[in-house]
CSV table of N, CA and C in Angstrom, one decimal:
chain,number,residue,atom,x,y,z
A,10,MET,N,-9.9,-10.2,6.7
A,10,MET,CA,-9.5,-10.6,8.3
A,10,MET,C,-9.9,-9.2,9.2
A,11,ASP,N,-10.2,-8.2,8.8
A,11,ASP,CA,-10.9,-7.0,9.7
A,11,ASP,C,-12.0,-7.4,9.8
A,12,ALA,N,-12.7,-7.8,8.7
A,12,ALA,CA,-14.1,-8.1,9.3
A,12,ALA,C,-14.5,-9.4,10.3
A,13,CYS,N,-13.4,-10.0,10.3
A,13,CYS,CA,-13.4,-11.4,10.9
A,13,CYS,C,-13.0,-10.8,12.4
A,14,ALA,N,-12.0,-10.0,12.8
A,14,ALA,CA,-11.7,-9.1,13.8
A,14,ALA,C,-12.9,-8.2,14.5
A,15,VAL,N,-14.0,-7.7,13.8
A,15,VAL,CA,-14.9,-6.8,13.8
A,15,VAL,C,-16.1,-8.0,14.5
A,16,SER,N,-16.2,-9.0,13.8
A,16,SER,CA,-17.2,-10.2,14.3
A,16,SER,C,-16.9,-10.8,15.5
A,17,ILE,N,-15.6,-11.0,15.7
A,17,ILE,CA,-15.1,-11.4,16.9
A,17,ILE,C,-15.4,-10.3,18.2
A,18,ALA,N,-15.0,-9.1,17.9
A,18,ALA,CA,-15.4,-8.2,19.0
A,18,ALA,C,-16.9,-7.7,19.1
A,19,ASN,N,-17.8,-8.2,17.7
A,19,ASN,CA,-19.3,-8.2,18.1
A,19,ASN,C,-19.6,-9.4,19.0
A,20,GLY,N,-19.2,-10.3,19.0
A,20,GLY,CA,-19.5,-11.8,19.7
A,20,GLY,C,-18.9,-11.4,21.2
A,21,LEU,N,-17.9,-10.6,21.3
A,21,LEU,CA,-17.2,-10.4,22.6
A,21,LEU,C,-18.2,-9.4,23.1
A,22,SER,N,-18.8,-8.4,22.5
A,22,SER,CA,-19.8,-7.3,22.9
A,22,SER,C,-20.9,-7.8,23.6
A,23,ASP,N,-21.8,-8.5,22.8
A,23,ASP,CA,-23.2,-9.4,22.8
A,23,ASP,C,-23.0,-10.8,22.6
A,24,ILE,N,-22.9,-11.2,24.2
A,24,ILE,CA,-22.9,-12.8,23.9
A,24,ILE,C,-24.4,-13.4,23.7
A,25,LYS,N,-25.2,-12.7,23.5
A,25,LYS,CA,-26.3,-13.3,23.5
A,25,LYS,C,-26.9,-13.5,22.1
A,26,ILE,N,-26.1,-13.3,20.6
A,26,ILE,CA,-26.3,-12.9,19.5
A,26,ILE,C,-27.0,-14.3,19.4
A,27,SER,N,-28.3,-14.2,18.3
A,27,SER,CA,-29.0,-15.2,18.0
A,27,SER,C,-28.1,-16.0,17.0
A,28,LYS,N,-28.6,-17.2,16.3
A,28,LYS,CA,-27.9,-17.7,15.4
A,28,LYS,C,-28.3,-17.0,13.9
A,29,ARG,N,-29.8,-16.5,13.9
A,29,ARG,CA,-30.2,-15.6,12.8
A,29,ARG,C,-29.1,-14.4,12.6
A,30,PHE,N,-28.9,-13.9,13.8
A,30,PHE,CA,-28.3,-12.6,14.3
A,30,PHE,C,-27.0,-12.9,13.4
A,31,LEU,N,-26.3,-13.8,13.8
A,31,LEU,CA,-24.9,-14.1,13.5
A,31,LEU,C,-25.1,-14.4,12.2
A,32,PHE,N,-26.0,-15.1,11.3
A,32,PHE,CA,-26.2,-15.0,9.8
A,32,PHE,C,-26.2,-13.9,9.2
A,33,TYR,N,-27.3,-13.2,9.6
A,33,TYR,CA,-27.2,-11.6,8.8
A,33,TYR,C,-25.9,-10.9,9.3
A,34,MET,N,-25.1,-11.0,10.0
A,34,MET,CA,-24.2,-10.2,10.2
A,34,MET,C,-23.0,-10.6,9.6
A,35,SER,N,-22.8,-12.3,9.3
A,35,SER,CA,-21.9,-12.8,8.5
A,35,SER,C,-22.3,-12.6,7.0
A,36,PHE,N,-23.4,-12.5,6.7
A,36,PHE,CA,-24.1,-12.3,5.3
A,36,PHE,C,-23.7,-10.5,4.8
A,37,LEU,N,-24.1,-9.9,6.0
A,37,LEU,CA,-23.7,-8.5,5.9
A,37,LEU,C,-22.2,-8.0,5.5
A,38,PHE,N,-21.1,-8.7,6.3
A,38,PHE,CA,-19.9,-8.3,6.3
A,38,PHE,C,-19.5,-9.3,4.5
A,39,GLY,N,-20.2,-10.2,4.3
A,39,GLY,CA,-19.3,-10.8,2.9
A,39,GLY,C,-20.1,-10.2,1.6
A,40,PHE,N,-21.2,-9.8,2.0
A,40,PHE,CA,-21.8,-9.1,1.1
A,40,PHE,C,-21.2,-7.7,0.7
A,41,PHE,N,-20.9,-6.8,1.8
A,41,PHE,CA,-19.7,-5.8,1.7
A,41,PHE,C,-18.5,-6.1,1.0
A,42,GLN,N,-17.8,-7.0,1.6
A,42,GLN,CA,-16.9,-7.4,1.1
A,42,GLN,C,-16.8,-7.6,-0.5
A,43,GLY,N,-18.0,-8.3,-0.8
A,43,GLY,CA,-18.2,-8.6,-2.3
A,43,GLY,C,-18.7,-7.5,-3.2
A,44,LEU,N,-19.4,-6.4,-2.6
A,44,LEU,CA,-19.8,-5.7,-3.3
A,44,LEU,C,-18.7,-4.1,-3.5
A,45,MET,N,-17.7,-4.2,-3.1
A,45,MET,CA,-16.9,-3.2,-2.9
A,45,MET,C,-16.0,-3.6,-4.2
A,46,PRO,N,-15.3,-4.5,-4.3
A,46,PRO,CA,-14.7,-5.1,-5.5
A,46,PRO,C,-15.5,-5.0,-6.9
A,47,PHE,N,-16.7,-5.5,-6.8
A,47,PHE,CA,-17.2,-5.4,-8.0
A,47,PHE,C,-17.7,-4.1,-8.1
A,48,LEU,N,-17.8,-3.0,-7.2
A,48,LEU,CA,-18.1,-1.7,-7.6
A,48,LEU,C,-16.8,-1.2,-7.9
A,49,GLY,N,-15.7,-1.7,-7.7
A,49,GLY,CA,-14.2,-1.1,-7.9
A,49,GLY,C,-14.3,-1.9,-9.5
A,50,TYR,N,-14.7,-2.9,-9.9
A,50,TYR,CA,-14.4,-3.8,-11.1
A,50,TYR,C,-15.0,-2.6,-12.3
A,51,LEU,N,-16.6,-2.1,-11.7
A,51,LEU,CA,-17.4,-1.3,-12.6
A,51,LEU,C,-16.7,0.0,-12.9
A,52,LEU,N,-16.3,0.5,-11.7
A,52,LEU,CA,-16.1,2.2,-11.9
A,52,LEU,C,-14.6,2.1,-13.0
A,53,GLY,N,-13.8,1.0,-12.4
A,53,GLY,CA,-12.2,1.2,-13.4
A,53,GLY,C,-11.4,1.9,-12.5
A,54,ASN,N,-10.2,2.2,-13.5
A,54,ASN,CA,-9.1,2.8,-12.8
A,54,ASN,C,-9.7,4.6,-13.0
A,55,ALA,N,-10.2,4.6,-13.4
A,55,ALA,CA,-10.5,6.4,-13.5
A,55,ALA,C,-10.8,7.3,-12.4
A,56,ILE,N,-11.7,6.5,-11.9
A,56,ILE,CA,-11.9,7.0,-10.7
A,56,ILE,C,-11.4,6.9,-9.4
A,57,LEU,N,-10.3,5.8,-9.3
A,57,LEU,CA,-9.7,5.5,-8.0
A,57,LEU,C,-8.8,6.7,-7.7
A,58,GLU,N,-8.2,7.7,-8.7
A,58,GLU,CA,-7.6,8.4,-8.6
A,58,GLU,C,-7.8,9.7,-7.6
A,59,HIS,N,-9.7,9.8,-7.6
A,59,HIS,CA,-10.3,10.8,-7.3
A,59,HIS,C,-10.8,10.4,-5.7
A,60,ILE,N,-11.0,9.4,-5.6
A,60,ILE,CA,-11.6,8.7,-4.3
A,60,ILE,C,-10.7,7.9,-3.5
A,61,SER,N,-9.7,7.5,-4.0
A,61,SER,CA,-9.0,6.8,-2.9
A,61,SER,C,-8.1,7.5,-1.7
A,62,ILE,N,-8.1,8.8,-2.1
A,62,ILE,CA,-7.2,9.4,-1.0
A,62,ILE,C,-8.3,9.6,0.3
A,63,TYR,N,-9.6,9.4,0.4
A,63,TYR,CA,-10.9,9.8,1.3
A,63,TYR,C,-10.8,8.6,1.7
A,64,LEU,N,-10.8,7.3,1.4
A,64,LEU,CA,-11.2,5.8,2.1
A,64,LEU,C,-10.7,5.7,3.3
A,65,PRO,N,-9.3,5.8,3.5
A,65,PRO,CA,-8.8,5.2,4.7
A,65,PRO,C,-9.2,6.4,6.0
A,66,TYR,N,-9.8,7.6,5.5
A,66,TYR,CA,-10.1,8.4,6.6
A,66,TYR,C,-11.6,8.0,7.1
A,67,LEU,N,-12.4,7.6,6.2
A,67,LEU,CA,-13.6,7.2,6.2
A,67,LEU,C,-13.6,6.2,7.2
A,68,SER,N,-12.7,5.2,6.9
A,68,SER,CA,-12.6,4.0,7.5
A,68,SER,C,-12.3,4.2,9.2
A,69,PHE,N,-11.1,5.2,9.6
A,69,PHE,CA,-10.4,5.5,10.1
A,69,PHE,C,-11.5,6.0,11.2
A,70,PHE,N,-12.3,6.6,10.9
A,70,PHE,CA,-13.3,7.6,11.5
A,70,PHE,C,-14.8,6.7,12.5
A,71,ILE,N,-15.2,5.8,11.4
A,71,ILE,CA,-16.5,5.0,11.7
A,71,ILE,C,-15.9,3.7,12.5
A,72,LEU,N,-14.8,3.0,12.3
A,72,LEU,CA,-14.0,2.2,13.2
A,72,LEU,C,-13.7,2.6,14.6
A,73,ASN,N,-12.9,4.0,14.8
A,73,ASN,CA,-12.8,4.5,16.1
A,73,ASN,C,-14.2,4.6,16.8
A,74,TYR,N,-15.1,5.6,16.2
A,74,TYR,CA,-16.1,5.7,16.7
A,74,TYR,C,-16.6,4.5,17.3
A,75,LEU,N,-16.7,3.4,16.8
A,75,LEU,CA,-17.5,2.2,17.1
A,75,LEU,C,-16.7,1.7,18.3
A,76,GLY,N,-15.2,1.8,18.2
A,76,GLY,CA,-14.6,1.3,19.3
A,76,GLY,C,-14.3,2.0,20.5
A,77,ILE,N,-14.4,3.3,20.5
A,77,ILE,CA,-14.3,4.3,21.8
A,77,ILE,C,-15.7,3.8,22.2
A,78,THR,N,-16.9,3.9,21.5
A,78,THR,CA,-18.4,3.8,22.0
A,78,THR,C,-18.3,2.7,22.7
A,79,MET,N,-17.9,1.7,22.2
A,79,MET,CA,-17.9,0.2,23.0
A,79,MET,C,-17.1,0.4,24.2
A,80,PHE,N,-15.7,0.8,24.1
A,80,PHE,CA,-15.2,0.7,25.3
A,80,PHE,C,-15.4,1.5,26.5
A,81,ILE,N,-16.4,2.6,26.5
A,81,ILE,CA,-16.6,3.4,26.9
A,81,ILE,C,-17.8,2.9,27.9
A,82,SER,N,-18.5,2.0,27.2
A,82,SER,CA,-19.9,1.2,27.6
A,82,SER,C,-19.4,0.1,28.3
A,83,SER,N,-17.9,-0.3,28.5
A,83,SER,CA,-17.6,-1.4,29.1
A,83,SER,C,-17.3,-1.1,30.7
A,84,PHE,N,-17.2,0.5,30.4
A,84,PHE,CA,-17.4,0.8,32.0
A,84,PHE,C,-18.8,1.2,33.1
A,85,GLN,N,-19.6,0.8,32.2
A,85,GLN,CA,-20.9,1.0,32.7
A,85,GLN,C,-21.5,-0.3,33.5
A,86,LYS,N,-22.5,-0.1,34.4
A,86,LYS,CA,-22.9,-1.3,34.9
A,86,LYS,C,-23.6,-2.3,33.9
A,87,GLU,N,-23.1,-3.6,34.4
A,87,GLU,CA,-23.9,-4.6,33.4
A,87,GLU,C,-25.0,-4.3,32.8
A,88,GLU,N,-26.2,-4.0,33.4
A,88,GLU,CA,-27.3,-3.6,32.7
A,88,GLU,C,-27.5,-2.9,31.6
A,89,MET,N,-26.4,-1.6,31.8
A,89,MET,CA,-26.6,-0.6,30.9
A,89,MET,C,-25.5,-0.9,30.1
A,90,SER,N,-24.5,-1.6,30.3
A,90,SER,CA,-23.4,-1.6,29.0
A,90,SER,C,-23.8,-2.9,27.8
A,91,HIS,N,-24.8,-3.7,28.3
A,91,HIS,CA,-25.3,-4.9,27.3
A,91,HIS,C,-26.1,-3.9,26.7
A,92,LYS,N,-25.6,-3.7,25.5
A,92,LYS,CA,-26.4,-3.1,24.1
A,92,LYS,C,-26.6,-4.1,22.9
A,93,LYS,N,-27.6,-4.1,22.5
A,93,LYS,CA,-27.6,-5.3,21.6
A,93,LYS,C,-26.8,-4.1,20.5
A,94,ILE,N,-26.5,-5.1,19.3
A,94,ILE,CA,-25.9,-4.7,17.9
A,94,ILE,C,-27.0,-4.3,17.1
A,95,THR,N,-26.9,-2.9,16.5
A,95,THR,CA,-28.1,-2.7,15.8
A,95,THR,C,-27.8,-3.0,14.4
A,96,PHE,N,-28.8,-2.8,13.6
A,96,PHE,CA,-28.7,-3.3,12.0
A,96,PHE,C,-27.9,-1.8,11.8
A,97,GLN,N,-28.3,-0.8,12.2
A,97,GLN,CA,-27.3,0.2,11.3
A,97,GLN,C,-25.7,0.3,11.7
A,98,VAL,N,-25.5,-0.1,13.1
A,98,VAL,CA,-23.9,-0.6,13.7
A,98,VAL,C,-23.4,-1.4,12.5
A,99,LEU,N,-24.3,-2.7,12.3
A,99,LEU,CA,-23.5,-3.5,11.1
A,99,LEU,C,-23.2,-3.0,9.5
A,100,ILE,N,-24.1,-2.2,9.6
A,100,ILE,CA,-24.0,-1.6,7.9
A,100,ILE,C,-22.7,-0.7,8.1
A,101,PHE,N,-22.5,0.1,9.2
A,101,PHE,CA,-21.6,1.0,9.5
A,101,PHE,C,-20.3,-0.3,9.6
A,102,GLN,N,-20.1,-1.1,10.4
A,102,GLN,CA,-19.1,-1.6,10.3
A,102,GLN,C,-18.8,-2.8,9.2
A,103,ALA,N,-19.6,-3.4,8.5
A,103,ALA,CA,-19.7,-4.0,7.0
A,103,ALA,C,-18.8,-2.7,6.1
A,104,PHE,N,-19.2,-1.6,6.0
A,104,PHE,CA,-18.9,-0.5,4.8
A,104,PHE,C,-17.5,-0.2,5.4
A,105,ALA,N,-17.1,-0.3,6.6
A,105,ALA,CA,-15.9,0.6,7.0
A,105,ALA,C,-15.1,-0.5,7.0
A,106,THR,N,-15.3,-1.8,7.1
A,106,THR,CA,-14.3,-3.1,6.5
A,106,THR,C,-14.0,-3.3,5.2
A,107,SER,N,-14.8,-2.8,4.6
A,107,SER,CA,-14.7,-3.2,3.3
A,107,SER,C,-14.6,-2.4,2.1
A,108,ILE,N,-14.2,-0.9,2.8
A,108,ILE,CA,-13.7,0.0,1.9
A,108,ILE,C,-12.3,-0.3,1.2
A,109,ASP,N,-11.5,-0.9,1.9
A,109,ASP,CA,-10.3,-1.2,0.9
A,109,ASP,C,-10.5,-2.1,0.3
A,110,ALA,N,-11.5,-3.0,0.3
A,110,ALA,CA,-11.7,-3.7,-0.8
A,110,ALA,C,-12.3,-3.5,-2.0
A,111,LEU,N,-12.2,-2.5,-2.2
A,111,LEU,CA,-12.5,-1.5,-3.3
A,111,LEU,C,-11.3,-1.5,-4.5
A,112,SER,N,-10.5,-1.3,-3.8
A,112,SER,CA,-9.4,-1.2,-4.3
A,112,SER,C,-9.1,-2.9,-5.4
A,113,VAL,N,-9.5,-3.8,-4.4
A,113,VAL,CA,-9.5,-5.0,-5.2
A,113,VAL,C,-10.1,-4.9,-6.7
A,114,GLY,N,-11.2,-4.1,-6.7
A,114,GLY,CA,-11.9,-4.3,-7.8
A,114,GLY,C,-11.1,-3.8,-8.8
A,115,PHE,N,-10.3,-2.5,-8.5
A,115,PHE,CA,-9.7,-1.9,-9.8
A,115,PHE,C,-8.6,-2.8,-10.3
A,116,THR,N,-8.3,-3.6,-9.5
A,116,THR,CA,-7.2,-4.3,-10.0
A,116,THR,C,-7.6,-5.5,-11.3
A,117,MET,N,-9.0,-5.8,-10.8
A,117,MET,CA,-9.5,-6.8,-11.8
A,117,MET,C,-10.4,-6.1,-12.8
A,118,ALA,N,-9.8,-4.7,-13.3
A,118,ALA,CA,-10.7,-4.4,-14.3
A,118,ALA,C,-10.4,-4.9,-15.7
A,119,ASP,N,-9.3,-5.7,-16.1
A,119,ASP,CA,-9.2,-6.1,-17.4
A,119,ASP,C,-9.6,-7.7,-17.2
A,120,TYR,N,-10.3,-8.1,-16.3
A,120,TYR,CA,-10.9,-9.3,-16.0
A,120,TYR,C,-12.2,-9.4,-16.9
A,121,GLN,N,-12.6,-10.7,-17.6
A,121,GLN,CA,-14.0,-11.0,-18.0
A,121,GLN,C,-14.9,-10.6,-16.8
A,122,ILE,N,-15.9,-10.5,-17.3
A,122,ILE,CA,-17.3,-10.4,-16.1
A,122,ILE,C,-17.0,-11.7,-15.5
A,123,LYS,N,-17.4,-12.5,-16.0
A,123,LYS,CA,-17.5,-14.2,-15.3
A,123,LYS,C,-16.5,-14.5,-14.2
A,124,GLU,N,-15.2,-14.2,-14.8
A,124,GLU,CA,-14.0,-14.0,-13.6
A,124,GLU,C,-13.9,-13.2,-12.7
A,125,ALA,N,-14.7,-11.9,-13.0
A,125,ALA,CA,-14.6,-11.2,-11.7
A,125,ALA,C,-16.1,-11.4,-10.7
A,126,ILE,N,-16.7,-11.9,-11.7
A,126,ILE,CA,-18.2,-12.3,-10.5
A,126,ILE,C,-17.5,-13.8,-9.8
A,127,PHE,N,-16.6,-14.7,-10.6
A,127,PHE,CA,-16.2,-15.9,-9.4
A,127,PHE,C,-15.5,-15.4,-8.3
A,128,CYS,N,-14.8,-14.5,-8.6
A,128,CYS,CA,-13.6,-14.1,-7.5
A,128,CYS,C,-14.5,-13.5,-6.5
A,129,ILE,N,-15.4,-12.5,-6.7
A,129,ILE,CA,-16.3,-11.6,-6.0
A,129,ILE,C,-17.1,-12.8,-4.8
A,130,GLY,N,-17.0,-13.9,-5.6
A,130,GLY,CA,-18.2,-14.9,-5.1
A,130,GLY,C,-17.2,-15.5,-4.1
A,131,ILE,N,-16.2,-16.1,-4.4
A,131,ILE,CA,-15.1,-16.6,-3.0
A,131,ILE,C,-14.8,-15.4,-2.1
A,132,ILE,N,-14.5,-14.3,-2.6
A,132,ILE,CA,-14.5,-13.2,-1.5
A,132,ILE,C,-15.8,-13.2,-0.6
A,133,PHE,N,-16.7,-13.6,-0.9
A,133,PHE,CA,-18.3,-13.5,-0.4
A,133,PHE,C,-18.3,-14.6,0.7
A,134,LEU,N,-17.8,-15.9,0.3
A,134,LEU,CA,-18.0,-17.1,0.9
A,134,LEU,C,-16.9,-17.2,1.9
A,135,VAL,N,-15.8,-16.6,1.4
A,135,VAL,CA,-14.6,-16.8,2.9
A,135,VAL,C,-15.0,-15.7,3.9
A,136,THR,N,-15.4,-14.4,3.5
A,136,THR,CA,-16.0,-13.8,4.3
A,136,THR,C,-16.9,-14.1,5.3
A,137,PHE,N,-18.0,-14.6,4.8
A,137,PHE,CA,-19.2,-14.8,5.5
A,137,PHE,C,-18.5,-15.9,6.4
A,138,ILE,N,-17.5,-17.0,6.2
A,138,ILE,CA,-17.6,-18.0,6.9
A,138,ILE,C,-16.5,-17.7,7.9
A,139,ILE,N,-15.7,-17.0,7.5
A,139,ILE,CA,-14.5,-16.5,9.0
A,139,ILE,C,-15.4,-15.7,9.9
A,140,CYS,N,-16.2,-14.5,9.6
A,140,CYS,CA,-17.1,-13.8,10.4
A,140,CYS,C,-18.2,-14.7,11.2
A,141,TYR,N,-18.9,-15.5,10.3
A,141,TYR,CA,-19.7,-16.8,11.5
A,141,TYR,C,-19.2,-17.3,12.5
A,142,PHE,N,-17.8,-17.6,11.8
A,142,PHE,CA,-17.0,-18.4,13.5
A,142,PHE,C,-16.2,-17.7,14.0
A,143,GLY,N,-16.1,-16.5,13.4
A,143,GLY,CA,-15.1,-15.3,14.2
A,143,GLY,C,-16.4,-14.9,15.6
A,144,GLY,N,-17.9,-14.5,14.9
A,144,GLY,CA,-18.8,-14.3,16.2
A,144,GLY,C,-19.2,-15.4,17.3
A,145,ILE,N,-19.1,-16.7,16.9
A,145,ILE,CA,-19.0,-17.8,17.4
A,145,ILE,C,-17.9,-17.7,18.7
A,146,ILE,N,-16.7,-17.6,18.2
A,146,ILE,CA,-15.2,-17.5,18.9
A,146,ILE,C,-15.4,-16.2,19.9
A,147,GLY,N,-16.0,-15.0,19.5
A,147,GLY,CA,-16.2,-13.8,20.5
A,147,GLY,C,-16.8,-14.5,21.5
A,148,MET,N,-18.3,-15.0,21.2
A,148,MET,CA,-19.2,-15.2,22.2
A,148,MET,C,-18.7,-15.6,23.3
A,149,LYS,N,-17.8,-16.8,22.9
A,149,LYS,CA,-17.6,-17.9,23.6
A,149,LYS,C,-16.7,-17.3,24.7
A,150,PHE,N,-15.5,-16.3,24.6
A,150,PHE,CA,-14.8,-15.5,25.1
A,150,PHE,C,-15.4,-14.6,25.9
A,151,GLY,N,-16.4,-14.3,25.3
A,151,GLY,CA,-17.2,-12.8,25.9
A,151,GLY,C,-17.8,-13.3,27.3
A,152,SER,N,-18.5,-14.8,27.2
A,152,SER,CA,-19.6,-15.1,28.2
A,152,SER,C,-18.6,-15.4,29.6
A,153,LYS,N,-17.3,-15.7,29.4
A,153,LYS,CA,-16.3,-15.9,30.5
A,153,LYS,C,-15.7,-14.6,31.0
A,154,TYR,N,-15.3,-13.7,29.8
A,154,TYR,CA,-14.4,-12.7,30.5
A,154,TYR,C,-15.6,-11.4,29.7
A,155,ARG,N,-16.1,-11.0,30.0
A,155,ARG,CA,-17.1,-10.0,29.5
A,155,ARG,C,-16.6,-9.0,29.6
A,156,LYS,N,-16.2,-8.1,30.6
A,156,LYS,CA,-16.0,-7.1,30.7
A,156,LYS,C,-14.8,-6.7,29.8
A,157,TYR,N,-13.5,-7.3,30.4
A,157,TYR,CA,-12.5,-7.5,29.3
A,157,TYR,C,-12.5,-7.6,27.9
A,158,ALA,N,-13.4,-8.7,28.0
A,158,ALA,CA,-13.6,-9.1,26.4
A,158,ALA,C,-13.9,-8.1,25.5
A,159,GLN,N,-14.9,-7.1,26.1
A,159,GLN,CA,-15.4,-6.0,25.6
A,159,GLN,C,-14.5,-4.9,25.2
A,160,ARG,N,-13.6,-4.6,26.2
A,160,ARG,CA,-12.7,-3.3,25.8
A,160,ARG,C,-11.8,-4.2,25.3
A,161,ILE,N,-11.1,-5.5,24.9
A,161,ILE,CA,-10.3,-5.9,24.2
A,161,ILE,C,-11.1,-5.7,22.5
A,162,GLY,N,-12.2,-6.2,22.6
A,162,GLY,CA,-13.1,-6.3,21.2
A,162,GLY,C,-12.7,-4.6,20.6
A,163,ALA,N,-13.2,-3.9,21.9
A,163,ALA,CA,-13.3,-2.2,21.3
A,163,ALA,C,-11.6,-2.0,20.9
A,164,MET,N,-11.0,-2.1,21.7
A,164,MET,CA,-9.5,-1.9,21.2
A,164,MET,C,-9.3,-2.6,19.8
A,165,ILE,N,-9.5,-3.6,19.5
A,165,ILE,CA,-9.5,-4.1,18.3
A,165,ILE,C,-9.9,-3.2,16.8
A,166,LEU,N,-11.3,-2.9,17.4
A,166,LEU,CA,-11.9,-1.9,16.1
A,166,LEU,C,-11.1,-0.7,16.3
A,167,ILE,N,-10.5,0.1,17.6
A,167,ILE,CA,-9.6,1.2,17.3
A,167,ILE,C,-8.2,0.7,16.7
A,168,ILE,N,-7.6,-0.1,16.8
A,168,ILE,CA,-6.4,-0.6,16.0
A,168,ILE,C,-6.8,-0.9,14.7
A,169,ILE,N,-7.7,-1.6,14.2
A,169,ILE,CA,-7.9,-1.6,12.5
A,169,ILE,C,-8.1,-0.3,12.1
A,170,GLY,N,-9.2,0.4,12.8
A,170,GLY,CA,-9.6,2.0,12.1
A,170,GLY,C,-8.4,2.7,11.9
A,171,THR,N,-7.2,2.6,13.0
A,171,THR,CA,-6.2,3.8,13.4
A,171,THR,C,-5.3,2.9,12.0
A,172,GLU,N,-5.3,1.8,11.9
A,172,GLU,CA,-4.2,1.2,10.8
A,172,GLU,C,-4.8,1.8,9.5
A,173,PHE,N,-5.9,2.1,9.3
A,173,PHE,CA,-6.1,2.7,7.8
A,173,PHE,C,-5.5,4.1,7.8
A,174,LEU,N,-4.8,4.9,8.6
A,174,LEU,CA,-4.5,5.9,8.5
A,174,LEU,C,-2.9,5.5,8.5
A,175,PHE,N,-2.6,4.9,9.6
A,175,PHE,CA,-1.3,4.2,9.5
A,175,PHE,C,-0.9,3.0,9.3
A,176,PRO,N,-0.9,2.5,8.1
A,176,PRO,CA,-0.6,0.9,7.7
A,176,PRO,C,0.6,0.4,8.1
A,177,PHE,N,1.7,1.1,8.8
A,177,PHE,CA,2.7,0.6,9.3
A,177,PHE,C,2.2,-0.2,10.7
A,178,ILE,N,1.3,0.3,11.3
A,178,ILE,CA,0.8,-0.4,12.9
A,178,ILE,C,0.4,-1.9,12.3
A,179,GLY,N,0.4,-2.2,11.2
A,179,GLY,CA,-0.2,-3.8,10.6
A,179,GLY,C,1.1,-4.4,10.9
A,180,GLY,N,2.3,-4.1,10.4
A,180,GLY,CA,3.3,-4.9,10.4
A,180,GLY,C,4.1,-4.5,11.7
A,181,ILE,N,3.8,-3.7,12.6
A,181,ILE,CA,4.2,-3.9,14.0
A,181,ILE,C,3.5,-5.1,14.9
A,182,LEU,N,2.3,-5.1,14.7
A,182,LEU,CA,1.7,-6.0,15.3
A,182,LEU,C,1.5,-7.5,14.6
């Protein structure tokens, strides 16, 4: 759902996303959402103790940086605030929203490889579909309410990023 929310925010931010870009965006989010559990599956529980404490901080900083940047640009003049979403930004977003999925792979450590790949395939497919339609929904709202939509999209990124450090926020919202 965090990848879907970021896809909506991207659509809100850039209402001129092409279908090709929407496909790439959805593919990247699905790829990273599938890659992280696969890495977790391969690494097993031994490494979880050493890296898991740093993952929420990394997600927090990446998503908040992107959200704050988006929020600030929403106050600029129309021609200055309309920035294309770059491939590098997509990679950051896909990575940041998929870090929590790494722990899913650790829970699959006792699965057979076929079972793990099947689960990862489902994760990829579901993420791809909801991100694709999330981007379309964002573009529809962004075309009517551009400035406000961009600010709302930025706030979504900030809330998701902050939730990595303070998980109780999700229960409140």
